[in-house]
Structure formats: structure tokens, C-alpha cells
Amino acid sequence: MDTYRFSIAWPRMFPSGTGEENPLVVDHYNNVINKLLDAGIEPHVTLYEQDLPQILEDSYGGLLSPLFIDDFVHFANACFSAFGDRVKHWITFDEGNDFIPYSYATPLSPPGRCTIGYPFYNCTGGNSSTEPYIAAHNMLLAHAAVVDLYRNKYGAAQEGEIGMAIWFRWYEPLRNSSEDVEAAQRATDFTVGWFLDPILYGDYPNSMKSILGERLPSFTKEESARLRDSVDFIGLNAVTTEYATTDDDVMNITITGYFEDWGVKLTNYRDGEIIGPYYGEYLVPWGLERVLNYMRTKYNNIPTYITQLGYGLNTTSVDDVIRVEFFSEYLKSLLAGMRNGADVRGVFAWSLIDGFETFYGLGQRFGLYYVDDSFERHPRLSALWFKNMLNPNLTVVSRS
């Protein structure tokens, strides 16, 4: 493997959220980057991975305030200045379209805000029908401001590229009916188009504007112009698929929020048959090919990276046959999408080693390497499979 993707921790680099950076942290990341390059490994760096400095959340509400924009630009500027001479691939935000709904329409992800009395959740404050859209709006404006900074101040000299990574769950119509086709498109608009339409075309999808009305913030002409084409590439985190159908029951809910706004019911069964094997996520390889075809036709085949392709298992075993099956089948679908013309520049396996997952802690292990309680690393079958798959002189992996 010749690339490595990692994020820079804003709270460590700027303990006060802004101001002067911590030189020890700058030294740390310089060492990481230099060691990668010495080993012939290209760094791909993400600026924001759900790690807002707590002091900014406490002082002005974090992403709910436009003050977030200038502070994020300040952080990004320091990163470009310190590391941009060697880092040529930048991602502003990772999966904002996924974690923002869980942050501002459920208590499951920080800061865990949602409407008091909101169905299924016991939140202490928030507004599930407005705050997800406000937070996303400020994130998009921060992205555009950082890209503008990079292109105008650093891009030419550093010869790098900058983009955004999104979570792309493919929604397949449950039935071949106009209602279900529209439901699947609406679900895609509210998850993917919510972010990609503004950064590529300068505005939110028409379906969102029609359904949400004044609850959806609007862009000025200047903001729209700055947002349009504000990426050199899109990172795709695409690992699963669900069926979508119209949800008539949502009309009977008196307290609504982001998830109800879609008017879509999701299911993993069609005529009693499951969409794919389930071990934490549904294993649906053909969904990745659908994602790539959608990016090719809807978004003019903008260059993409598969920035997260991996499968979590609730086991510490190194004999991860299911994960090997996942990678084998999904890479076949990736190649099929590329043969259809999708402009894919690279793939990142998620992940190299077991990590501490936001929702699952150590309950879901994603690593090609198992990390035991003493932090020793042990190659799983999937690591050996990758090693052989990438070696042109080897063709078979022995499970022993």
C-alpha cells in the first residue's frame, strides 16, 4: 500500500480552539508525515473528523454558529502552512452528511442535541427540524472558505488538491414504481445531494428546498459562487445499501425532524429476502457500482477516491473470512464501475488496525490487523489477502 489517510486533531493543535498552535503537536505531525514519505507512502490528510474543540462548543455552540467558519479557516491555514509543502491531498470534512444528523437530531453523536420529546430519544435541548440544516450550512460555508484560501494562497506553490469526503449509502427503490423511485431519490437528495449539490452546483437539491421551505438556510449569490466547484475530488465512504419506499405514516407524526423530512421508509428486505448478509452492516457489493454510476452521471464524473472501504466484525479473531469476502466482492464492483467509466483515483481500506469506534467502541473491529490488550498487532487473514492481492507474483492466500 502506497498511501495512508489520517486526520489532524484540531483540539490538540489548538487547545484554545484558535490563537497560537501547540508546537509539540506540529512537531508530532511533521514526524508522522516525514516518516511516511521516507517509506514511500503518500499522506492524505483530513482536517475535521468530528473533533471540534470543546471550548468552541461551549463558547458559541460550535457548528450552530457562523463563528465556526473563521475558526476553522484559522486551523486549516495553520495546517497548510506547516504541512502543505509535503501533503498534496487534503480533505476538509469527513462524513459531515452522516454525523451531523446524529449530532443534531439524536443524542447518539456529540453534542447530542434534538427536540425535547422527539420520538425515540430523550434529549435535553435542540431542534431536530432546524439544527441539522443550520450546522450543515455552516460546515459547507467553512469548506468553501478553506478551499478558497488553499487555492488562492497555497495551491499553486504546493501543487496539491483539496476535496471533501461523504458517507454514501445507496438507496435502491423497493419496487419499480414511480413512488418508490422518487422515495429513493429523495433519500439520496437528503443525504448526498445535501452536500454535493452545493459544493458542485452552488445550491441545495430542489426536493429539499420544496419540502423544508424556510427551515433550510439559503445561500447568497456570493456564497453560491464560492461553493460551486469547490472540490478537486470527492471522497466516497460507501459500504452498504438499503431499499427505500414511500413512508405514508410520517404524515401522522406531530414532532418531526431531519429523518422524518425525507418521507421515506427504509428496509433491508424485499419479498421476504434479505438484501445481503448482515454482520453489523449489510454486505451489498452491487451498491458500490450503483454509487459510482450515480457519481458519473449526476455529478459529471468528478474524480473520486474510495476513502473508506471496510467491514466491522464483533470479534477479535484473526480468521476474518467475512472481511476477505467483503473486500473481494466490493473490489469487483469497484472495477465494474470503473469499466463503465467512473473516474476513481484510489481506494483506502478501513482500516489498517483496530480502532475505537464512535458508536461501537471496541465492539466492532475494522482492522486488517488485530490489536490486543497490550497493543500488539497481529495480521488477520484480510491483511494476508491484501498482501497477496497486491503482489503480482502471488495468487493464493492460505488460511493457515
PDB file of N, CA and C in Angstrom, residues 295-367:
ATOM      1  N   MET A 295     -22.369   8.892  -9.390  1.00  0.00           N
ATOM      2  CA  MET A 295     -21.389   9.981  -9.418  1.00  0.00           C
ATOM      3  C   MET A 295     -20.999  10.334 -10.850  1.00  0.00           C
ATOM      4  N   ARG A 296     -20.935   9.344 -11.707  1.00  0.00           N
ATOM      5  CA  ARG A 296     -20.534   9.572 -13.103  1.00  0.00           C
ATOM      6  C   ARG A 296     -21.615  10.336 -13.860  1.00  0.00           C
ATOM      7  N   THR A 297     -22.882   9.995 -13.632  1.00  0.00           N
ATOM      8  CA  THR A 297     -23.962  10.601 -14.410  1.00  0.00           C
ATOM      9  C   THR A 297     -24.528  11.872 -13.771  1.00  0.00           C
ATOM     10  N   LYS A 298     -24.667  11.881 -12.458  1.00  0.00           N
ATOM     11  CA  LYS A 298     -25.262  13.027 -11.764  1.00  0.00           C
ATOM     12  C   LYS A 298     -24.261  14.165 -11.569  1.00  0.00           C
ATOM     13  N   TYR A 299     -23.005  13.808 -11.311  1.00  0.00           N
ATOM     14  CA  TYR A 299     -22.009  14.821 -10.950  1.00  0.00           C
ATOM     15  C   TYR A 299     -20.838  14.867 -11.933  1.00  0.00           C
ATOM     16  N   ASN A 300     -21.157  14.619 -13.189  1.00  0.00           N
ATOM     17  CA  ASN A 300     -20.202  14.835 -14.292  1.00  0.00           C
ATOM     18  C   ASN A 300     -18.886  14.087 -14.099  1.00  0.00           C
ATOM     19  N   ASN A 301     -18.972  12.927 -13.460  1.00  0.00           N
ATOM     20  CA  ASN A 301     -17.806  12.060 -13.309  1.00  0.00           C
ATOM     21  C   ASN A 301     -16.623  12.780 -12.664  1.00  0.00           C
ATOM     22  N   ILE A 302     -16.922  13.558 -11.624  1.00  0.00           N
ATOM     23  CA  ILE A 302     -15.851  14.228 -10.892  1.00  0.00           C
ATOM     24  C   ILE A 302     -14.888  13.164 -10.352  1.00  0.00           C
ATOM     25  N   PRO A 303     -13.589  13.425 -10.320  1.00  0.00           N
ATOM     26  CA  PRO A 303     -12.652  12.452  -9.758  1.00  0.00           C
ATOM     27  C   PRO A 303     -13.022  12.065  -8.322  1.00  0.00           C
ATOM     28  N   THR A 304     -12.917  10.793  -8.023  1.00  0.00           N
ATOM     29  CA  THR A 304     -13.267  10.301  -6.695  1.00  0.00           C
ATOM     30  C   THR A 304     -12.154   9.409  -6.140  1.00  0.00           C
ATOM     31  N   TYR A 305     -12.124   9.351  -4.827  1.00  0.00           N
ATOM     32  CA  TYR A 305     -11.383   8.328  -4.102  1.00  0.00           C
ATOM     33  C   TYR A 305     -12.400   7.552  -3.264  1.00  0.00           C
ATOM     34  N   ILE A 306     -12.217   6.252  -3.154  1.00  0.00           N
ATOM     35  CA  ILE A 306     -12.995   5.493  -2.177  1.00  0.00           C
ATOM     36  C   ILE A 306     -12.241   5.640  -0.860  1.00  0.00           C
ATOM     37  N   THR A 307     -12.660   6.609  -0.066  1.00  0.00           N
ATOM     38  CA  THR A 307     -11.895   6.984   1.120  1.00  0.00           C
ATOM     39  C   THR A 307     -12.159   6.088   2.322  1.00  0.00           C
ATOM     40  N   GLN A 308     -13.193   5.271   2.240  1.00  0.00           N
ATOM     41  CA  GLN A 308     -13.436   4.317   3.327  1.00  0.00           C
ATOM     42  C   GLN A 308     -14.128   3.086   2.753  1.00  0.00           C
ATOM     43  N   LEU A 309     -13.417   1.981   2.751  1.00  0.00           N
ATOM     44  CA  LEU A 309     -13.991   0.715   2.316  1.00  0.00           C
ATOM     45  C   LEU A 309     -13.568  -0.334   3.329  1.00  0.00           C
ATOM     46  N   GLY A 310     -14.492  -0.724   4.175  1.00  0.00           N
ATOM     47  CA  GLY A 310     -14.131  -1.667   5.220  1.00  0.00           C
ATOM     48  C   GLY A 310     -15.346  -2.257   5.888  1.00  0.00           C
ATOM     49  N   TYR A 311     -15.113  -3.261   6.723  1.00  0.00           N
ATOM     50  CA  TYR A 311     -16.219  -4.009   7.315  1.00  0.00           C
ATOM     51  C   TYR A 311     -15.881  -4.358   8.754  1.00  0.00           C
ATOM     52  N   GLY A 312     -16.757  -3.947   9.665  1.00  0.00           N
ATOM     53  CA  GLY A 312     -16.556  -4.212  11.080  1.00  0.00           C
ATOM     54  C   GLY A 312     -17.149  -5.545  11.507  1.00  0.00           C
ATOM     55  N   LEU A 313     -16.433  -6.251  12.382  1.00  0.00           N
ATOM     56  CA  LEU A 313     -16.901  -7.525  12.918  1.00  0.00           C
ATOM     57  C   LEU A 313     -16.754  -7.525  14.432  1.00  0.00           C
ATOM     58  N   ASN A 314     -17.722  -8.112  15.093  1.00  0.00           N
ATOM     59  CA  ASN A 314     -17.715  -8.147  16.555  1.00  0.00           C
ATOM     60  C   ASN A 314     -16.924  -9.364  17.036  1.00  0.00           C
ATOM     61  N   THR A 315     -15.621  -9.349  16.717  1.00  0.00           N
ATOM     62  CA  THR A 315     -14.751 -10.446  17.103  1.00  0.00           C
ATOM     63  C   THR A 315     -13.309  -9.981  17.076  1.00  0.00           C
ATOM     64  N   THR A 316     -12.485 -10.623  17.884  1.00  0.00           N
ATOM     65  CA  THR A 316     -11.057 -10.336  17.866  1.00  0.00           C
ATOM     66  C   THR A 316     -10.297 -11.364  17.029  1.00  0.00           C
ATOM     67  N   SER A 317     -11.015 -12.284  16.414  1.00  0.00           N
ATOM     68  CA  SER A 317     -10.380 -13.351  15.644  1.00  0.00           C
ATOM     69  C   SER A 317      -9.554 -12.789  14.490  1.00  0.00           C
ATOM     70  N   VAL A 318      -8.448 -13.478  14.193  1.00  0.00           N
ATOM     71  CA  VAL A 318      -7.646 -13.093  13.030  1.00  0.00           C
ATOM     72  C   VAL A 318      -8.114 -13.824  11.777  1.00  0.00           C
ATOM     73  N   ASP A 319      -9.036 -14.757  11.926  1.00  0.00           N
ATOM     74  CA  ASP A 319      -9.531 -15.543  10.791  1.00  0.00           C
ATOM     75  C   ASP A 319     -10.797 -14.868  10.252  1.00  0.00           C
ATOM     76  N   ASP A 320     -10.629 -13.691   9.666  1.00  0.00           N
ATOM     77  CA  ASP A 320     -11.761 -12.857   9.258  1.00  0.00           C
ATOM     78  C   ASP A 320     -12.176 -13.141   7.812  1.00  0.00           C
ATOM     79  N   VAL A 321     -12.681 -14.339   7.597  1.00  0.00           N
ATOM     80  CA  VAL A 321     -13.094 -14.760   6.260  1.00  0.00           C
ATOM     81  C   VAL A 321     -14.161 -13.822   5.700  1.00  0.00           C
ATOM     82  N   ILE A 322     -15.063 -13.361   6.553  1.00  0.00           N
ATOM     83  CA  ILE A 322     -16.151 -12.484   6.089  1.00  0.00           C
ATOM     84  C   ILE A 322     -15.582 -11.178   5.547  1.00  0.00           C
ATOM     85  N   ARG A 323     -14.567 -10.640   6.218  1.00  0.00           N
ATOM     86  CA  ARG A 323     -13.962  -9.394   5.741  1.00  0.00           C
ATOM     87  C   ARG A 323     -13.254  -9.611   4.398  1.00  0.00           C
ATOM     88  N   VAL A 324     -12.604 -10.738   4.252  1.00  0.00           N
ATOM     89  CA  VAL A 324     -11.965 -11.051   2.974  1.00  0.00           C
ATOM     90  C   VAL A 324     -13.016 -11.113   1.872  1.00  0.00           C
ATOM     91  N   GLU A 325     -14.159 -11.753   2.172  1.00  0.00           N
ATOM     92  CA  GLU A 325     -15.253 -11.807   1.193  1.00  0.00           C
ATOM     93  C   GLU A 325     -15.728 -10.405   0.850  1.00  0.00           C
ATOM     94  N   PHE A 326     -15.845  -9.552   1.885  1.00  0.00           N
ATOM     95  CA  PHE A 326     -16.273  -8.164   1.656  1.00  0.00           C
ATOM     96  C   PHE A 326     -15.346  -7.471   0.666  1.00  0.00           C
ATOM     97  N   PHE A 327     -14.052  -7.475   0.949  1.00  0.00           N
ATOM     98  CA  PHE A 327     -13.114  -6.776   0.074  1.00  0.00           C
ATOM     99  C   PHE A 327     -13.094  -7.385  -1.326  1.00  0.00           C
ATOM    100  N   SER A 328     -13.117  -8.696  -1.403  1.00  0.00           N
ATOM    101  CA  SER A 328     -13.074  -9.348  -2.707  1.00  0.00           C
ATOM    102  C   SER A 328     -14.265  -8.956  -3.562  1.00  0.00           C
ATOM    103  N   GLU A 329     -15.460  -9.001  -2.984  1.00  0.00           N
ATOM    104  CA  GLU A 329     -16.666  -8.712  -3.763  1.00  0.00           C
ATOM    105  C   GLU A 329     -16.816  -7.219  -4.054  1.00  0.00           C
ATOM    106  N   TYR A 330     -16.473  -6.375  -3.088  1.00  0.00           N
ATOM    107  CA  TYR A 330     -16.616  -4.936  -3.311  1.00  0.00           C
ATOM    108  C   TYR A 330     -15.594  -4.420  -4.318  1.00  0.00           C
ATOM    109  N   LEU A 331     -14.401  -4.973  -4.315  1.00  0.00           N
ATOM    110  CA  LEU A 331     -13.414  -4.535  -5.306  1.00  0.00           C
ATOM    111  C   LEU A 331     -13.826  -4.974  -6.716  1.00  0.00           C
ATOM    112  N   LYS A 332     -14.525  -6.103  -6.822  1.00  0.00           N
ATOM    113  CA  LYS A 332     -15.066  -6.497  -8.122  1.00  0.00           C
ATOM    114  C   LYS A 332     -16.089  -5.466  -8.606  1.00  0.00           C
ATOM    115  N   SER A 333     -16.959  -5.015  -7.705  1.00  0.00           N
ATOM    116  CA  SER A 333     -17.944  -3.991  -8.074  1.00  0.00           C
ATOM    117  C   SER A 333     -17.272  -2.669  -8.393  1.00  0.00           C
ATOM    118  N   LEU A 334     -16.203  -2.350  -7.666  1.00  0.00           N
ATOM    119  CA  LEU A 334     -15.441  -1.142  -7.968  1.00  0.00           C
ATOM    120  C   LEU A 334     -14.884  -1.199  -9.388  1.00  0.00           C
ATOM    121  N   LEU A 335     -14.300  -2.326  -9.748  1.00  0.00           N
ATOM    122  CA  LEU A 335     -13.749  -2.471 -11.099  1.00  0.00           C
ATOM    123  C   LEU A 335     -14.850  -2.393 -12.153  1.00  0.00           C
ATOM    124  N   ALA A 336     -16.024  -2.944 -11.847  1.00  0.00           N
ATOM    125  CA  ALA A 336     -17.131  -2.853 -12.791  1.00  0.00           C
ATOM    126  C   ALA A 336     -17.530  -1.400 -13.012  1.00  0.00           C
ATOM    127  N   GLY A 337     -17.594  -0.627 -11.918  1.00  0.00           N
ATOM    128  CA  GLY A 337     -17.917   0.789 -12.051  1.00  0.00           C
ATOM    129  C   GLY A 337     -16.870   1.546 -12.844  1.00  0.00           C
ATOM    130  N   MET A 338     -15.607   1.198 -12.653  1.00  0.00           N
ATOM    131  CA  MET A 338     -14.527   1.855 -13.394  1.00  0.00           C
ATOM    132  C   MET A 338     -14.573   1.481 -14.872  1.00  0.00           C
ATOM    133  N   ARG A 339     -14.929   0.239 -15.163  1.00  0.00           N
ATOM    134  CA  ARG A 339     -15.059  -0.159 -16.574  1.00  0.00           C
ATOM    135  C   ARG A 339     -16.192   0.597 -17.257  1.00  0.00           C
ATOM    136  N   ASN A 340     -17.184   1.004 -16.463  1.00  0.00           N
ATOM    137  CA  ASN A 340     -18.268   1.824 -17.010  1.00  0.00           C
ATOM    138  C   ASN A 340     -17.863   3.282 -17.183  1.00  0.00           C
ATOM    139  N   GLY A 341     -16.652   3.633 -16.729  1.00  0.00           N
ATOM    140  CA  GLY A 341     -16.139   4.980 -16.937  1.00  0.00           C
ATOM    141  C   GLY A 341     -15.955   5.814 -15.700  1.00  0.00           C
ATOM    142  N   ALA A 342     -16.267   5.290 -14.508  1.00  0.00           N
ATOM    143  CA  ALA A 342     -16.109   6.071 -13.276  1.00  0.00           C
ATOM    144  C   ALA A 342     -14.646   6.438 -13.061  1.00  0.00           C
ATOM    145  N   ASP A 343     -14.406   7.712 -12.727  1.00  0.00           N
ATOM    146  CA  ASP A 343     -13.050   8.226 -12.540  1.00  0.00           C
ATOM    147  C   ASP A 343     -12.638   8.058 -11.079  1.00  0.00           C
ATOM    148  N   VAL A 344     -12.143   6.874 -10.739  1.00  0.00           N
ATOM    149  CA  VAL A 344     -11.723   6.564  -9.377  1.00  0.00           C
ATOM    150  C   VAL A 344     -10.202   6.603  -9.328  1.00  0.00           C
ATOM    151  N   ARG A 345      -9.650   7.419  -8.416  1.00  0.00           N
ATOM    152  CA  ARG A 345      -8.205   7.642  -8.356  1.00  0.00           C
ATOM    153  C   ARG A 345      -7.498   6.764  -7.312  1.00  0.00           C
ATOM    154  N   GLY A 346      -8.253   6.180  -6.389  1.00  0.00           N
ATOM    155  CA  GLY A 346      -7.609   5.368  -5.374  1.00  0.00           C
ATOM    156  C   GLY A 346      -8.623   4.812  -4.394  1.00  0.00           C
ATOM    157  N   VAL A 347      -8.184   3.845  -3.576  1.00  0.00           N
ATOM    158  CA  VAL A 347      -9.049   3.184  -2.600  1.00  0.00           C
ATOM    159  C   VAL A 347      -8.306   3.081  -1.271  1.00  0.00           C
ATOM    160  N   PHE A 348      -9.004   3.360  -0.188  1.00  0.00           N
ATOM    161  CA  PHE A 348      -8.433   3.230   1.152  1.00  0.00           C
ATOM    162  C   PHE A 348      -9.195   2.153   1.918  1.00  0.00           C
ATOM    163  N   ALA A 349      -8.489   1.109   2.338  1.00  0.00           N
ATOM    164  CA  ALA A 349      -9.101   0.083   3.189  1.00  0.00           C
ATOM    165  C   ALA A 349      -9.322   0.661   4.581  1.00  0.00           C
ATOM    166  N   TRP A 350     -10.498   0.408   5.133  1.00  0.00           N
ATOM    167  CA  TRP A 350     -10.802   0.838   6.501  1.00  0.00           C
ATOM    168  C   TRP A 350     -10.926  -0.416   7.357  1.00  0.00           C
ATOM    169  N   SER A 351      -9.953  -0.649   8.240  1.00  0.00           N
ATOM    170  CA  SER A 351      -8.802   0.231   8.442  1.00  0.00           C
ATOM    171  C   SER A 351      -7.562  -0.632   8.651  1.00  0.00           C
ATOM    172  N   LEU A 352      -6.422   0.027   8.747  1.00  0.00           N
ATOM    173  CA  LEU A 352      -5.170  -0.703   8.906  1.00  0.00           C
ATOM    174  C   LEU A 352      -5.156  -1.498  10.208  1.00  0.00           C
ATOM    175  N   ILE A 353      -5.541  -0.863  11.314  1.00  0.00           N
ATOM    176  CA  ILE A 353      -5.546  -1.513  12.631  1.00  0.00           C
ATOM    177  C   ILE A 353      -6.890  -1.271  13.295  1.00  0.00           C
ATOM    178  N   ASP A 354      -7.224  -2.092  14.279  1.00  0.00           N
ATOM    179  CA  ASP A 354      -8.439  -1.878  15.061  1.00  0.00           C
ATOM    180  C   ASP A 354      -8.394  -0.498  15.701  1.00  0.00           C
ATOM    181  N   GLY A 355      -9.535   0.162  15.726  1.00  0.00           N
ATOM    182  CA  GLY A 355      -9.635   1.477  16.350  1.00  0.00           C
ATOM    183  C   GLY A 355     -10.767   1.505  17.358  1.00  0.00           C
ATOM    184  N   PHE A 356     -10.927   2.653  17.993  1.00  0.00           N
ATOM    185  CA  PHE A 356     -12.028   2.862  18.945  1.00  0.00           C
ATOM    186  C   PHE A 356     -13.132   3.599  18.190  1.00  0.00           C
ATOM    187  N   GLU A 357     -14.216   2.889  17.884  1.00  0.00           N
ATOM    188  CA  GLU A 357     -15.265   3.432  17.027  1.00  0.00           C
ATOM    189  C   GLU A 357     -16.195   4.370  17.792  1.00  0.00           C
ATOM    190  N   THR A 358     -16.658   5.416  17.107  1.00  0.00           N
ATOM    191  CA  THR A 358     -17.518   6.416  17.736  1.00  0.00           C
ATOM    192  C   THR A 358     -18.751   5.791  18.377  1.00  0.00           C
ATOM    193  N   PHE A 359     -19.461   4.948  17.650  1.00  0.00           N
ATOM    194  CA  PHE A 359     -20.687   4.345  18.154  1.00  0.00           C
ATOM    195  C   PHE A 359     -20.438   3.029  18.892  1.00  0.00           C
ATOM    196  N   TYR A 360     -19.445   2.254  18.447  1.00  0.00           N
ATOM    197  CA  TYR A 360     -19.305   0.877  18.912  1.00  0.00           C
ATOM    198  C   TYR A 360     -18.148   0.647  19.864  1.00  0.00           C
ATOM    199  N   GLY A 361     -17.285   1.644  20.083  1.00  0.00           N
ATOM    200  CA  GLY A 361     -16.120   1.425  20.916  1.00  0.00           C
ATOM    201  C   GLY A 361     -15.264   0.308  20.346  1.00  0.00           C
ATOM    202  N   LEU A 362     -14.960  -0.684  21.175  1.00  0.00           N
ATOM    203  CA  LEU A 362     -14.205  -1.855  20.717  1.00  0.00           C
ATOM    204  C   LEU A 362     -15.126  -2.998  20.314  1.00  0.00           C
ATOM    205  N   GLY A 363     -16.435  -2.728  20.260  1.00  0.00           N
ATOM    206  CA  GLY A 363     -17.396  -3.777  19.914  1.00  0.00           C
ATOM    207  C   GLY A 363     -17.333  -4.172  18.458  1.00  0.00           C
ATOM    208  N   GLN A 364     -16.922  -3.268  17.596  1.00  0.00           N
ATOM    209  CA  GLN A 364     -16.759  -3.554  16.170  1.00  0.00           C
ATOM    210  C   GLN A 364     -15.298  -3.337  15.797  1.00  0.00           C
ATOM    211  N   ARG A 365     -14.662  -4.379  15.295  1.00  0.00           N
ATOM    212  CA  ARG A 365     -13.244  -4.304  14.907  1.00  0.00           C
ATOM    213  C   ARG A 365     -13.160  -4.219  13.390  1.00  0.00           C
ATOM    214  N   PHE A 366     -12.483  -3.184  12.888  1.00  0.00           N
ATOM    215  CA  PHE A 366     -12.373  -2.959  11.455  1.00  0.00           C
ATOM    216  C   PHE A 366     -10.986  -3.242  10.897  1.00  0.00           C
ATOM    217  N   GLY A 367     -10.007  -3.508  11.755  1.00  0.00           N
ATOM    218  CA  GLY A 367      -8.626  -3.549  11.314  1.00  0.00           C
ATOM    219  C   GLY A 367      -8.244  -4.772  10.504  1.00  0.00           C
TER     220      GLY A 367
END
